[in-house]
mmCIF file with all atom_site columns, C-alpha atoms in Angstrom:
data_model
loop_
_atom_site.group_PDB
_atom_site.id
_atom_site.type_symbol
_atom_site.label_atom_id
_atom_site.label_alt_id
_atom_site.label_comp_id
_atom_site.label_asym_id
_atom_site.label_entity_id
_atom_site.label_seq_id
_atom_site.pdbx_PDB_ins_code
_atom_site.Cartn_x
_atom_site.Cartn_y
_atom_site.Cartn_z
_atom_site.occupancy
_atom_site.B_iso_or_equiv
_atom_site.pdbx_formal_charge
_atom_site.auth_seq_id
_atom_site.auth_comp_id
_atom_site.auth_asym_id
_atom_site.auth_atom_id
_atom_site.pdbx_PDB_model_num
ATOM 1   C CA . UNK S 1 1   ? 65.216 -40.279  -320.263 1.00 81.00 ? 29  UNK S CA 1
ATOM 2   C CA . UNK S 1 2   ? 66.477 -43.605  -318.860 1.00 86.00 ? 30  UNK S CA 1
ATOM 3   C CA . UNK S 1 3   ? 64.442 -46.403  -317.223 1.00 88.00 ? 31  UNK S CA 1
ATOM 4   C CA . UNK S 1 4   ? 64.998 -46.374  -313.448 1.00 86.00 ? 32  UNK S CA 1
ATOM 5   C CA . UNK S 1 5   ? 64.845 -50.178  -313.383 1.00 86.00 ? 33  UNK S CA 1
ATOM 6   C CA . UNK S 1 6   ? 67.209 -51.304  -316.134 1.00 87.00 ? 34  UNK S CA 1
ATOM 7   C CA . UNK S 1 7   ? 68.690 -48.114  -317.689 1.00 87.00 ? 35  UNK S CA 1
ATOM 8   C CA . UNK S 1 8   ? 67.067 -48.552  -321.131 1.00 87.00 ? 36  UNK S CA 1
ATOM 9   C CA . UNK S 1 9   ? 65.962 -45.405  -322.964 1.00 91.00 ? 37  UNK S CA 1
ATOM 10  C CA . UNK S 1 10  ? 62.255 -44.814  -322.380 1.00 90.00 ? 38  UNK S CA 1
ATOM 11  C CA . UNK S 1 11  ? 59.855 -44.551  -325.318 1.00 90.00 ? 39  UNK S CA 1
ATOM 12  C CA . UNK S 1 12  ? 57.125 -41.892  -325.359 1.00 89.00 ? 40  UNK S CA 1
ATOM 13  C CA . UNK S 1 13  ? 53.645 -42.845  -326.462 1.00 86.00 ? 41  UNK S CA 1
ATOM 14  C CA . UNK S 1 14  ? 50.393 -40.911  -326.525 1.00 84.00 ? 42  UNK S CA 1
ATOM 15  C CA . UNK S 1 15  ? 47.226 -42.529  -325.187 1.00 74.00 ? 43  UNK S CA 1
ATOM 16  C CA . UNK S 1 16  ? 43.966 -40.591  -325.038 1.00 72.00 ? 44  UNK S CA 1
ATOM 17  C CA . UNK S 1 17  ? 45.864 -37.322  -325.387 1.00 80.00 ? 45  UNK S CA 1
ATOM 18  C CA . UNK S 1 18  ? 48.227 -38.158  -322.499 1.00 82.00 ? 46  UNK S CA 1
ATOM 19  C CA . UNK S 1 19  ? 51.955 -38.735  -322.988 1.00 85.00 ? 47  UNK S CA 1
ATOM 20  C CA . UNK S 1 20  ? 53.129 -41.955  -321.366 1.00 85.00 ? 48  UNK S CA 1
ATOM 21  C CA . UNK S 1 21  ? 56.755 -42.999  -320.937 1.00 89.00 ? 49  UNK S CA 1
ATOM 22  C CA . UNK S 1 22  ? 57.370 -46.740  -321.052 1.00 87.00 ? 50  UNK S CA 1
ATOM 23  C CA . UNK S 1 23  ? 60.329 -49.095  -321.134 1.00 90.00 ? 51  UNK S CA 1
ATOM 24  C CA . UNK S 1 24  ? 60.377 -51.552  -324.064 1.00 89.00 ? 52  UNK S CA 1
ATOM 25  C CA . UNK S 1 25  ? 62.573 -53.980  -322.070 1.00 89.00 ? 53  UNK S CA 1
ATOM 26  C CA . UNK S 1 26  ? 60.910 -54.324  -318.651 1.00 90.00 ? 54  UNK S CA 1
ATOM 27  C CA . UNK S 1 27  ? 57.537 -52.920  -319.866 1.00 86.00 ? 55  UNK S CA 1
ATOM 28  C CA . UNK S 1 28  ? 57.431 -50.478  -316.952 1.00 87.00 ? 56  UNK S CA 1
ATOM 29  C CA . UNK S 1 29  ? 55.232 -47.390  -317.321 1.00 86.00 ? 57  UNK S CA 1
ATOM 30  C CA . UNK S 1 30  ? 56.069 -43.976  -315.885 1.00 84.00 ? 58  UNK S CA 1
ATOM 31  C CA . UNK S 1 31  ? 53.648 -41.080  -315.686 1.00 84.00 ? 59  UNK S CA 1
ATOM 32  C CA . UNK S 1 32  ? 54.262 -37.395  -315.022 1.00 83.00 ? 60  UNK S CA 1
ATOM 33  C CA . UNK S 1 33  ? 52.404 -35.503  -312.311 1.00 86.00 ? 61  UNK S CA 1
ATOM 34  C CA . UNK S 1 34  ? 48.653 -35.391  -312.925 1.00 86.00 ? 62  UNK S CA 1
ATOM 35  C CA . UNK S 1 35  ? 48.652 -37.928  -315.769 1.00 86.00 ? 63  UNK S CA 1
ATOM 36  C CA . UNK S 1 36  ? 47.313 -40.753  -313.607 1.00 86.00 ? 64  UNK S CA 1
ATOM 37  C CA . UNK S 1 37  ? 44.382 -38.565  -312.519 1.00 87.00 ? 65  UNK S CA 1
ATOM 38  C CA . UNK S 1 38  ? 43.609 -37.767  -316.167 1.00 86.00 ? 66  UNK S CA 1
ATOM 39  C CA . UNK S 1 39  ? 43.698 -41.463  -317.095 1.00 82.00 ? 67  UNK S CA 1
ATOM 40  C CA . UNK S 1 40  ? 41.351 -42.347  -314.233 1.00 83.00 ? 68  UNK S CA 1
ATOM 41  C CA . UNK S 1 41  ? 38.897 -39.602  -315.226 1.00 84.00 ? 69  UNK S CA 1
ATOM 42  C CA . UNK S 1 42  ? 38.851 -40.730  -318.851 1.00 81.00 ? 70  UNK S CA 1
ATOM 43  C CA . UNK S 1 43  ? 38.459 -44.378  -317.883 1.00 78.00 ? 71  UNK S CA 1
ATOM 44  C CA . UNK S 1 44  ? 35.454 -43.481  -315.702 1.00 78.00 ? 72  UNK S CA 1
ATOM 45  C CA . UNK S 1 45  ? 33.871 -41.621  -318.635 1.00 76.00 ? 73  UNK S CA 1
ATOM 46  C CA . UNK S 1 46  ? 34.171 -44.722  -320.855 1.00 75.00 ? 74  UNK S CA 1
ATOM 47  C CA . UNK S 1 47  ? 33.140 -47.283  -318.230 1.00 72.00 ? 75  UNK S CA 1
ATOM 48  C CA . UNK S 1 48  ? 30.348 -49.626  -319.322 1.00 78.00 ? 76  UNK S CA 1
ATOM 49  C CA . UNK S 1 49  ? 27.002 -49.211  -317.573 1.00 79.00 ? 77  UNK S CA 1
ATOM 50  C CA . UNK S 1 50  ? 26.400 -51.515  -314.607 1.00 78.00 ? 78  UNK S CA 1
ATOM 51  C CA . UNK S 1 51  ? 24.582 -54.760  -315.387 1.00 82.00 ? 79  UNK S CA 1
ATOM 52  C CA . UNK S 1 52  ? 20.859 -54.857  -314.641 1.00 84.00 ? 80  UNK S CA 1
ATOM 53  C CA . UNK S 1 53  ? 19.848 -56.199  -311.256 1.00 83.00 ? 81  UNK S CA 1
ATOM 54  C CA . UNK S 1 54  ? 18.930 -59.867  -311.102 1.00 82.00 ? 82  UNK S CA 1
ATOM 55  C CA . UNK S 1 55  ? 15.210 -60.516  -310.775 1.00 85.00 ? 83  UNK S CA 1
ATOM 56  C CA . UNK S 1 56  ? 13.980 -61.530  -307.343 1.00 85.00 ? 84  UNK S CA 1
ATOM 57  C CA . UNK S 1 57  ? 13.528 -65.294  -306.928 1.00 84.00 ? 85  UNK S CA 1
ATOM 58  C CA . UNK S 1 58  ? 10.005 -66.636  -307.054 1.00 89.00 ? 86  UNK S CA 1
ATOM 59  C CA . UNK S 1 59  ? 8.413  -67.977  -303.856 1.00 90.00 ? 87  UNK S CA 1
ATOM 60  C CA . UNK S 1 60  ? 8.867  -71.520  -305.196 1.00 90.00 ? 88  UNK S CA 1
ATOM 61  C CA . UNK S 1 61  ? 12.616 -70.986  -305.781 1.00 91.00 ? 89  UNK S CA 1
ATOM 62  C CA . UNK S 1 62  ? 13.039 -69.376  -302.368 1.00 90.00 ? 90  UNK S CA 1
ATOM 63  C CA . UNK S 1 63  ? 11.280 -72.295  -300.631 1.00 93.00 ? 91  UNK S CA 1
ATOM 64  C CA . UNK S 1 64  ? 13.372 -74.823  -302.599 1.00 92.00 ? 92  UNK S CA 1
ATOM 65  C CA . UNK S 1 65  ? 16.609 -73.072  -301.614 1.00 91.00 ? 93  UNK S CA 1
ATOM 66  C CA . UNK S 1 66  ? 15.595 -72.947  -297.948 1.00 92.00 ? 94  UNK S CA 1
ATOM 67  C CA . UNK S 1 67  ? 14.737 -76.666  -298.018 1.00 91.00 ? 95  UNK S CA 1
ATOM 68  C CA . UNK S 1 68  ? 18.111 -77.536  -299.597 1.00 90.00 ? 96  UNK S CA 1
ATOM 69  C CA . UNK S 1 69  ? 19.967 -75.435  -297.062 1.00 89.00 ? 97  UNK S CA 1
ATOM 70  C CA . UNK S 1 70  ? 18.078 -77.104  -294.183 1.00 88.00 ? 98  UNK S CA 1
ATOM 71  C CA . UNK S 1 71  ? 18.976 -80.595  -295.427 1.00 83.00 ? 99  UNK S CA 1
ATOM 72  C CA . UNK S 1 72  ? 22.603 -79.669  -295.996 1.00 84.00 ? 100 UNK S CA 1
ATOM 73  C CA . UNK S 1 73  ? 22.927 -78.422  -292.442 1.00 81.00 ? 101 UNK S CA 1
ATOM 74  C CA . UNK S 1 74  ? 21.010 -81.298  -290.868 1.00 78.00 ? 102 UNK S CA 1
ATOM 75  C CA . UNK S 1 75  ? 22.774 -84.106  -292.709 1.00 75.00 ? 103 UNK S CA 1
ATOM 76  C CA . UNK S 1 76  ? 26.238 -82.539  -292.905 1.00 74.00 ? 104 UNK S CA 1
ATOM 77  C CA . UNK S 1 77  ? 27.737 -85.042  -290.415 1.00 68.00 ? 105 UNK S CA 1
ATOM 78  C CA . UNK S 1 78  ? 27.865 -88.450  -292.186 1.00 63.00 ? 106 UNK S CA 1
ATOM 79  C CA . UNK S 1 79  ? 28.676 -90.372  -288.986 1.00 63.00 ? 107 UNK S CA 1
ATOM 80  C CA . UNK S 1 80  ? 25.594 -89.022  -287.279 1.00 62.00 ? 108 UNK S CA 1
ATOM 81  C CA . UNK S 1 81  ? 23.272 -90.848  -289.677 1.00 58.00 ? 109 UNK S CA 1
ATOM 82  C CA . UNK S 1 82  ? 25.375 -93.810  -290.800 1.00 58.00 ? 110 UNK S CA 1
ATOM 83  C CA . UNK S 1 83  ? 23.734 -97.227  -290.917 1.00 59.00 ? 111 UNK S CA 1
ATOM 84  C CA . UNK S 1 84  ? 26.683 -98.954  -289.231 1.00 60.00 ? 112 UNK S CA 1
ATOM 85  C CA . UNK S 1 85  ? 27.332 -98.520  -285.534 1.00 60.00 ? 113 UNK S CA 1
ATOM 86  C CA . UNK S 1 86  ? 30.525 -96.661  -284.779 1.00 60.00 ? 114 UNK S CA 1
ATOM 87  C CA . UNK S 1 87  ? 33.374 -98.751  -283.422 1.00 64.00 ? 115 UNK S CA 1
ATOM 88  C CA . UNK S 1 88  ? 35.443 -97.493  -280.590 1.00 64.00 ? 116 UNK S CA 1
ATOM 89  C CA . UNK S 1 89  ? 39.177 -97.556  -281.065 1.00 66.00 ? 117 UNK S CA 1
ATOM 90  C CA . UNK S 1 90  ? 40.943 -100.229 -279.099 1.00 67.00 ? 118 UNK S CA 1
ATOM 91  C CA . UNK S 1 91  ? 43.336 -99.157  -276.453 1.00 66.00 ? 119 UNK S CA 1
ATOM 92  C CA . UNK S 1 92  ? 46.831 -99.804  -277.692 1.00 69.00 ? 120 UNK S CA 1
ATOM 93  C CA . UNK S 1 93  ? 49.081 -102.070 -275.720 1.00 65.00 ? 121 UNK S CA 1
ATOM 94  C CA . UNK S 1 94  ? 52.552 -101.204 -274.537 1.00 64.00 ? 122 UNK S CA 1
ATOM 95  C CA . UNK S 1 95  ? 53.934 -103.467 -277.302 1.00 65.00 ? 123 UNK S CA 1
ATOM 96  C CA . UNK S 1 96  ? 52.789 -101.054 -279.995 1.00 66.00 ? 124 UNK S CA 1
ATOM 97  C CA . UNK S 1 97  ? 55.165 -98.435  -278.546 1.00 64.00 ? 125 UNK S CA 1
ATOM 98  C CA . UNK S 1 98  ? 58.096 -100.796 -279.001 1.00 65.00 ? 126 UNK S CA 1
ATOM 99  C CA . UNK S 1 99  ? 57.342 -101.775 -282.615 1.00 60.00 ? 127 UNK S CA 1
ATOM 100 C CA . UNK S 1 100 ? 56.562 -98.299  -284.025 1.00 52.00 ? 128 UNK S CA 1
#
């Protein structure tokens, strides 16, 4: 059988009892009807168990996180709490239009 992409002869390989056709040039893989379903089933059988759930944070950690979040929100705007007064931008004169 020929590769639909580049016309190279496909190589047959057997993986987990399923015949897979692949192209050695473009590395494309072609499956016959039902082979994808078999691969998915076998992969699900060999899937690692899910990781254990993370322990709940202690009351101290929860309070610390809430405090950090509060300060981040409150002091997020640096101009709001700057020590220098903000300067207003001067109105540009009509000369600045000429020299730009």
